[in-house]
Amino acid sequence: MAEEGGAKASDFITEPHFNKKIKVSRVKELISGVLKARLTGAVYHADNTSTWAREIADDIKSKLKEEDWPRYKYAVQVFIGEQRGEGV
């Protein structure tokens, strides 16, 4: 079905094809891998947290981009806090 100007409805795809959709299990694997690599053996110090958070977010974002899922933009937010037996 041709629309005005010769454009077809299929020219305006708003979501990726089924086989190109993001895989949540793969995203969890990537995040887990980055966290283990960056935080294993690390000792909490308040002065380091902002740098760590930025570096971890950048690492996660770059790993997601390497997967090359089309039509996705990534927003990564990292919080690092001291665990003192208190509730969140």
CSV table of N, CA, C and O in Angstrom, one decimal:
chain,number,residue,atom,x,y,z
A,1,MET,N,0.8,-1.2,0.0
A,1,MET,CA,0.0,0.0,0.0
A,1,MET,C,0.9,1.2,0.0
A,1,MET,O,1.6,1.5,0.9
A,2,ALA,N,0.9,2.0,-1.1
A,2,ALA,CA,1.7,3.2,-1.2
A,2,ALA,C,1.0,4.3,-0.6
A,2,ALA,O,-0.2,4.5,-0.8
A,3,GLU,N,1.7,5.1,0.1
A,3,GLU,CA,1.2,6.3,0.8
A,3,GLU,C,1.6,7.5,-0.1
A,3,GLU,O,2.3,7.4,-1.0
A,4,GLU,N,1.2,8.7,0.4
A,4,GLU,CA,1.5,9.9,-0.3
A,4,GLU,C,3.0,10.1,-0.4
A,4,GLU,O,3.7,9.9,0.6
A,5,GLY,N,3.6,10.5,-1.5
A,5,GLY,CA,5.0,10.7,-1.7
A,5,GLY,C,5.7,9.4,-2.0
A,5,GLY,O,6.9,9.4,-2.1
A,6,GLY,N,5.0,8.3,-2.3
A,6,GLY,CA,5.7,7.1,-2.6
A,6,GLY,C,6.2,6.2,-1.5
A,6,GLY,O,6.8,5.2,-1.7
A,7,ALA,N,6.1,6.7,-0.3
A,7,ALA,CA,6.7,5.9,0.9
A,7,ALA,C,5.7,4.8,1.2
A,7,ALA,O,4.5,5.0,1.2
A,8,LYS,N,6.2,3.7,1.6
A,8,LYS,CA,5.4,2.6,2.0
A,8,LYS,C,5.4,2.5,3.5
A,8,LYS,O,6.3,3.0,4.2
A,9,ALA,N,4.4,1.8,4.1
A,9,ALA,CA,4.3,1.7,5.5
A,9,ALA,C,5.5,0.9,6.1
A,9,ALA,O,5.9,1.2,7.2
A,10,SER,N,6.0,0.0,5.3
A,10,SER,CA,7.2,-0.8,5.8
A,10,SER,C,8.5,0.0,5.8
A,10,SER,O,9.5,-0.4,6.4
A,11,ASP,N,8.5,1.2,5.2
A,11,ASP,CA,9.7,2.1,5.2
A,11,ASP,C,9.9,2.7,6.6
A,11,ASP,O,11.0,3.2,6.9
A,12,PHE,N,8.9,2.7,7.5
A,12,PHE,CA,9.0,3.4,8.8
A,12,PHE,C,8.9,2.3,9.9
A,12,PHE,O,7.9,2.3,10.7
A,13,ILE,N,9.9,1.5,10.0
A,13,ILE,CA,9.9,0.4,11.0
A,13,ILE,C,10.3,1.1,12.3
A,13,ILE,O,11.4,1.8,12.4
A,14,THR,N,9.6,0.9,13.4
A,14,THR,CA,9.9,1.5,14.6
A,14,THR,C,10.5,0.6,15.6
A,14,THR,O,10.9,1.0,16.7
A,15,GLU,N,10.6,-0.6,15.3
A,15,GLU,CA,11.3,-1.6,16.3
A,15,GLU,C,12.1,-2.6,15.5
A,15,GLU,O,11.8,-2.8,14.3
A,16,PRO,N,13.1,-3.2,16.1
A,16,PRO,CA,13.9,-4.2,15.4
A,16,PRO,C,13.1,-5.4,15.1
A,16,PRO,O,12.1,-5.7,15.7
A,17,HIS,N,13.6,-6.2,14.1
A,17,HIS,CA,13.0,-7.5,13.8
A,17,HIS,C,13.2,-8.4,15.0
A,17,HIS,O,14.1,-8.2,15.8
A,18,PHE,N,12.4,-9.4,15.1
A,18,PHE,CA,12.4,-10.3,16.2
A,18,PHE,C,13.7,-10.9,16.5
A,18,PHE,O,14.2,-10.9,17.7
A,19,ASN,N,14.4,-11.3,15.5
A,19,ASN,CA,15.7,-12.0,15.7
A,19,ASN,C,16.8,-11.0,16.1
A,19,ASN,O,18.0,-11.3,16.4
A,20,LYS,N,16.6,-9.7,16.0
A,20,LYS,CA,17.5,-8.6,16.3
A,20,LYS,C,17.2,-7.9,17.6
A,20,LYS,O,17.9,-6.9,17.9
A,21,LYS,N,16.2,-8.4,18.3
A,21,LYS,CA,15.9,-7.7,19.6
A,21,LYS,C,17.0,-8.0,20.6
A,21,LYS,O,17.6,-9.0,20.6
A,22,ILE,N,17.1,-7.1,21.6
A,22,ILE,CA,18.0,-7.2,22.7
A,22,ILE,C,17.7,-8.4,23.5
A,22,ILE,O,16.6,-8.8,23.7
A,23,LYS,N,18.8,-9.1,23.9
A,23,LYS,CA,18.6,-10.3,24.7
A,23,LYS,C,19.0,-10.0,26.2
A,23,LYS,O,20.1,-9.8,26.5
A,24,VAL,N,18.0,-10.0,27.0
A,24,VAL,CA,18.2,-9.6,28.4
A,24,VAL,C,19.2,-10.5,29.1
A,24,VAL,O,20.0,-10.0,29.9
A,25,SER,N,19.1,-11.8,28.9
A,25,SER,CA,20.1,-12.7,29.5
A,25,SER,C,21.5,-12.4,29.1
A,25,SER,O,22.4,-12.4,30.0
A,26,ARG,N,21.7,-12.0,27.9
A,26,ARG,CA,23.1,-11.6,27.4
A,26,ARG,C,23.5,-10.3,28.1
A,26,ARG,O,24.7,-10.1,28.5
A,27,VAL,N,22.6,-9.3,28.3
A,27,VAL,CA,22.9,-8.1,29.0
A,27,VAL,C,23.3,-8.4,30.4
A,27,VAL,O,24.3,-7.8,30.9
A,28,LYS,N,22.6,-9.2,31.1
A,28,LYS,CA,22.9,-9.6,32.5
A,28,LYS,C,24.3,-10.2,32.5
A,28,LYS,O,25.1,-9.9,33.5
A,29,GLU,N,24.6,-11.1,31.6
A,29,GLU,CA,26.0,-11.7,31.5
A,29,GLU,C,27.1,-10.6,31.4
A,29,GLU,O,28.1,-10.7,32.1
A,30,LEU,N,26.8,-9.7,30.5
A,30,LEU,CA,27.8,-8.6,30.3
A,30,LEU,C,28.0,-7.8,31.5
A,30,LEU,O,29.1,-7.5,31.9
A,31,ILE,N,26.9,-7.4,32.2
A,31,ILE,CA,27.0,-6.5,33.4
A,31,ILE,C,27.7,-7.3,34.5
A,31,ILE,O,28.6,-6.8,35.1
A,32,SER,N,27.4,-8.6,34.6
A,32,SER,CA,28.0,-9.4,35.7
A,32,SER,C,29.5,-9.5,35.4
A,32,SER,O,30.3,-9.4,36.4
A,33,GLY,N,29.9,-9.7,34.2
A,33,GLY,CA,31.3,-9.9,33.9
A,33,GLY,C,32.1,-8.6,34.1
A,33,GLY,O,33.2,-8.7,34.7
A,34,VAL,N,31.5,-7.5,33.8
A,34,VAL,CA,32.2,-6.2,34.0
A,34,VAL,C,32.3,-5.9,35.5
A,34,VAL,O,33.4,-5.5,36.0
A,35,LEU,N,31.2,-6.2,36.3
A,35,LEU,CA,31.3,-6.0,37.7
A,35,LEU,C,32.3,-6.9,38.4
A,35,LEU,O,33.1,-6.4,39.3
A,36,LYS,N,32.3,-8.1,38.0
A,36,LYS,CA,33.3,-9.1,38.6
A,36,LYS,C,34.8,-8.6,38.3
A,36,LYS,O,35.6,-8.6,39.1
A,37,ALA,N,35.0,-8.2,37.0
A,37,ALA,CA,36.3,-7.8,36.6
A,37,ALA,C,36.8,-6.6,37.4
A,37,ALA,O,37.9,-6.4,37.7
A,38,ARG,N,35.9,-5.6,37.6
A,38,ARG,CA,36.3,-4.3,38.1
A,38,ARG,C,36.3,-4.3,39.7
A,38,ARG,O,37.0,-3.6,40.3
A,39,LEU,N,35.4,-5.1,40.3
A,39,LEU,CA,35.2,-5.0,41.7
A,39,LEU,C,35.8,-6.1,42.6
A,39,LEU,O,35.8,-6.0,43.8
A,40,THR,N,36.2,-7.2,41.9
A,40,THR,CA,36.8,-8.3,42.7
A,40,THR,C,38.1,-7.8,43.4
A,40,THR,O,39.0,-7.3,42.7
A,41,GLY,N,38.1,-8.0,44.7
A,41,GLY,CA,39.2,-7.6,45.5
A,41,GLY,C,39.3,-6.1,45.8
A,41,GLY,O,40.2,-5.6,46.5
A,42,ALA,N,38.3,-5.3,45.3
A,42,ALA,CA,38.3,-3.8,45.5
A,42,ALA,C,37.8,-3.6,46.9
A,42,ALA,O,36.9,-4.2,47.4
A,43,VAL,N,38.4,-2.6,47.6
A,43,VAL,CA,38.0,-2.2,48.9
A,43,VAL,C,37.3,-0.8,48.8
A,43,VAL,O,37.8,0.1,48.1
A,44,TYR,N,36.2,-0.7,49.4
A,44,TYR,CA,35.4,0.5,49.3
A,44,TYR,C,36.1,1.7,50.0
A,44,TYR,O,36.6,1.6,51.1
A,45,HIS,N,36.2,2.8,49.2
A,45,HIS,CA,36.6,4.0,49.8
A,45,HIS,C,35.8,5.1,49.1
A,45,HIS,O,35.7,5.1,47.8
A,46,ALA,N,35.2,6.0,49.9
A,46,ALA,CA,34.3,7.0,49.3
A,46,ALA,C,34.9,7.8,48.2
A,46,ALA,O,34.2,8.3,47.3
A,47,ASP,N,36.2,8.1,48.3
A,47,ASP,CA,36.9,8.9,47.3
A,47,ASP,C,36.9,8.3,45.9
A,47,ASP,O,37.1,9.0,44.9
A,48,ASN,N,36.9,6.9,45.9
A,48,ASN,CA,37.1,6.2,44.6
A,48,ASN,C,35.7,6.0,43.9
A,48,ASN,O,35.7,5.6,42.7
A,49,THR,N,34.6,6.1,44.6
A,49,THR,CA,33.4,5.6,44.0
A,49,THR,C,32.9,6.4,42.8
A,49,THR,O,32.4,5.7,41.9
A,50,SER,N,33.1,7.7,42.7
A,50,SER,CA,32.7,8.4,41.5
A,50,SER,C,33.5,8.0,40.3
A,50,SER,O,32.9,7.8,39.2
A,51,THR,N,34.8,7.7,40.5
A,51,THR,CA,35.6,7.3,39.3
A,51,THR,C,35.2,5.9,38.9
A,51,THR,O,35.1,5.6,37.8
A,52,TRP,N,35.0,5.0,39.9
A,52,TRP,CA,34.6,3.6,39.7
A,52,TRP,C,33.3,3.6,38.9
A,52,TRP,O,33.1,2.8,37.9
A,53,ALA,N,32.3,4.3,39.4
A,53,ALA,CA,31.0,4.3,38.8
A,53,ALA,C,31.1,4.8,37.3
A,53,ALA,O,30.5,4.1,36.5
A,54,ARG,N,31.8,5.8,37.1
A,54,ARG,CA,32.0,6.3,35.7
A,54,ARG,C,32.6,5.3,34.8
A,54,ARG,O,32.2,5.0,33.7
A,55,GLU,N,33.7,4.7,35.3
A,55,GLU,CA,34.4,3.7,34.5
A,55,GLU,C,33.6,2.4,34.3
A,55,GLU,O,33.6,1.8,33.2
A,56,ILE,N,32.9,2.0,35.3
A,56,ILE,CA,32.0,0.8,35.1
A,56,ILE,C,30.9,1.0,34.2
A,56,ILE,O,30.6,0.2,33.3
A,57,ALA,N,30.3,2.2,34.2
A,57,ALA,CA,29.2,2.6,33.3
A,57,ALA,C,29.8,2.6,31.9
A,57,ALA,O,29.1,2.1,30.9
A,58,ASP,N,30.9,3.2,31.7
A,58,ASP,CA,31.5,3.3,30.4
A,58,ASP,C,31.9,1.9,29.8
A,58,ASP,O,31.6,1.6,28.6
A,59,ASP,N,32.4,1.0,30.7
A,59,ASP,CA,32.7,-0.4,30.3
A,59,ASP,C,31.4,-1.1,29.9
A,59,ASP,O,31.4,-1.8,28.8
A,60,ILE,N,30.4,-1.0,30.7
A,60,ILE,CA,29.1,-1.7,30.3
A,60,ILE,C,28.6,-1.2,29.0
A,60,ILE,O,28.2,-2.0,28.2
A,61,LYS,N,28.6,0.1,28.8
A,61,LYS,CA,28.1,0.7,27.6
A,61,LYS,C,28.9,0.3,26.4
A,61,LYS,O,28.3,-0.1,25.4
A,62,SER,N,30.2,0.2,26.5
A,62,SER,CA,31.0,-0.2,25.4
A,62,SER,C,30.7,-1.7,25.1
A,62,SER,O,30.7,-2.1,23.9
A,63,LYS,N,30.6,-2.5,26.1
A,63,LYS,CA,30.2,-4.0,25.9
A,63,LYS,C,28.9,-4.1,25.2
A,63,LYS,O,28.7,-5.0,24.3
A,64,LEU,N,27.9,-3.3,25.6
A,64,LEU,CA,26.6,-3.4,24.9
A,64,LEU,C,26.7,-2.9,23.4
A,64,LEU,O,26.1,-3.6,22.6
A,65,LYS,N,27.5,-1.9,23.2
A,65,LYS,CA,27.7,-1.5,21.8
A,65,LYS,C,28.4,-2.5,20.9
A,65,LYS,O,28.1,-2.6,19.7
A,66,GLU,N,29.3,-3.3,21.5
A,66,GLU,CA,30.0,-4.3,20.8
A,66,GLU,C,29.0,-5.4,20.3
A,66,GLU,O,29.3,-6.1,19.3
A,67,GLU,N,27.9,-5.6,21.0
A,67,GLU,CA,26.9,-6.6,20.6
A,67,GLU,C,26.2,-6.2,19.3
A,67,GLU,O,25.6,-7.0,18.6
A,68,ASP,N,26.2,-4.9,19.0
A,68,ASP,CA,25.7,-4.4,17.7
A,68,ASP,C,24.2,-4.7,17.5
A,68,ASP,O,23.8,-5.2,16.4
A,69,TRP,N,23.4,-4.5,18.5
A,69,TRP,CA,22.0,-4.6,18.4
A,69,TRP,C,21.5,-3.3,17.7
A,69,TRP,O,21.7,-2.2,18.2
A,70,PRO,N,20.8,-3.4,16.5
A,70,PRO,CA,20.4,-2.2,15.8
A,70,PRO,C,19.2,-1.5,16.5
A,70,PRO,O,18.4,-2.2,17.2
A,71,ARG,N,19.1,-0.2,16.3
A,71,ARG,CA,18.0,0.6,16.8
A,71,ARG,C,17.9,0.7,18.3
A,71,ARG,O,16.8,0.8,18.8
A,72,TYR,N,19.0,0.6,19.0
A,72,TYR,CA,18.9,0.7,20.5
A,72,TYR,C,19.9,1.8,20.9
A,72,TYR,O,21.0,2.0,20.3
A,73,LYS,N,19.5,2.6,21.9
A,73,LYS,CA,20.4,3.5,22.6
A,73,LYS,C,20.5,3.0,24.0
A,73,LYS,O,19.6,2.5,24.5
A,74,TYR,N,21.6,3.2,24.6
A,74,TYR,CA,21.9,2.7,26.0
A,74,TYR,C,22.1,3.8,27.0
A,74,TYR,O,22.8,4.7,26.7
A,75,ALA,N,21.4,3.6,28.1
A,75,ALA,CA,21.6,4.5,29.2
A,75,ALA,C,22.0,3.6,30.4
A,75,ALA,O,21.3,2.7,30.8
A,76,VAL,N,23.2,3.8,30.9
A,76,VAL,CA,23.7,3.0,32.0
A,76,VAL,C,23.9,3.9,33.2
A,76,VAL,O,24.6,4.9,33.1
A,77,GLN,N,23.4,3.5,34.3
A,77,GLN,CA,23.5,4.2,35.6
A,77,GLN,C,24.1,3.3,36.6
A,77,GLN,O,23.6,2.2,36.8
A,78,VAL,N,25.1,3.7,37.3
A,78,VAL,CA,25.8,2.9,38.3
A,78,VAL,C,25.8,3.6,39.7
A,78,VAL,O,26.1,4.8,39.7
A,79,PHE,N,25.4,2.9,40.7
A,79,PHE,CA,25.4,3.4,42.1
A,79,PHE,C,26.4,2.5,42.9
A,79,PHE,O,26.3,1.3,42.8
A,80,ILE,N,27.3,3.2,43.6
A,80,ILE,CA,28.2,2.4,44.5
A,80,ILE,C,28.1,3.0,45.9
A,80,ILE,O,28.2,4.2,46.1
A,81,GLY,N,27.8,2.1,46.8
A,81,GLY,CA,27.6,2.6,48.2
A,81,GLY,C,28.2,1.6,49.2
A,81,GLY,O,28.4,0.4,48.8
A,82,GLU,N,28.5,2.0,50.4
A,82,GLU,CA,29.1,1.2,51.4
A,82,GLU,C,28.0,0.3,52.0
A,82,GLU,O,26.9,0.8,52.3
A,83,GLN,N,28.3,-0.9,52.2
A,83,GLN,CA,27.3,-1.9,52.8
A,83,GLN,C,27.6,-2.0,54.3
A,83,GLN,O,28.7,-2.5,54.7
A,84,ARG,N,26.8,-1.4,55.1
A,84,ARG,CA,27.0,-1.4,56.6
A,84,ARG,C,25.9,-2.1,57.3
A,84,ARG,O,25.6,-1.8,58.5
A,85,GLY,N,25.2,-3.0,56.7
A,85,GLY,CA,24.2,-3.7,57.3
A,85,GLY,C,22.9,-3.0,57.5
A,85,GLY,O,22.0,-3.4,58.2
A,86,GLU,N,22.8,-1.8,56.8
A,86,GLU,CA,21.6,-1.0,56.8
A,86,GLU,C,20.7,-1.3,55.6
A,86,GLU,O,21.2,-1.8,54.6
A,87,GLY,N,19.5,-1.0,55.7
A,87,GLY,CA,18.6,-1.2,54.6
A,87,GLY,C,18.8,-0.1,53.5
A,87,GLY,O,19.4,0.9,53.8
A,88,VAL,N,18.4,-0.4,52.3
A,88,VAL,CA,18.6,0.6,51.3
A,88,VAL,C,17.5,1.6,51.2
A,88,VAL,O,16.4,1.4,51.4
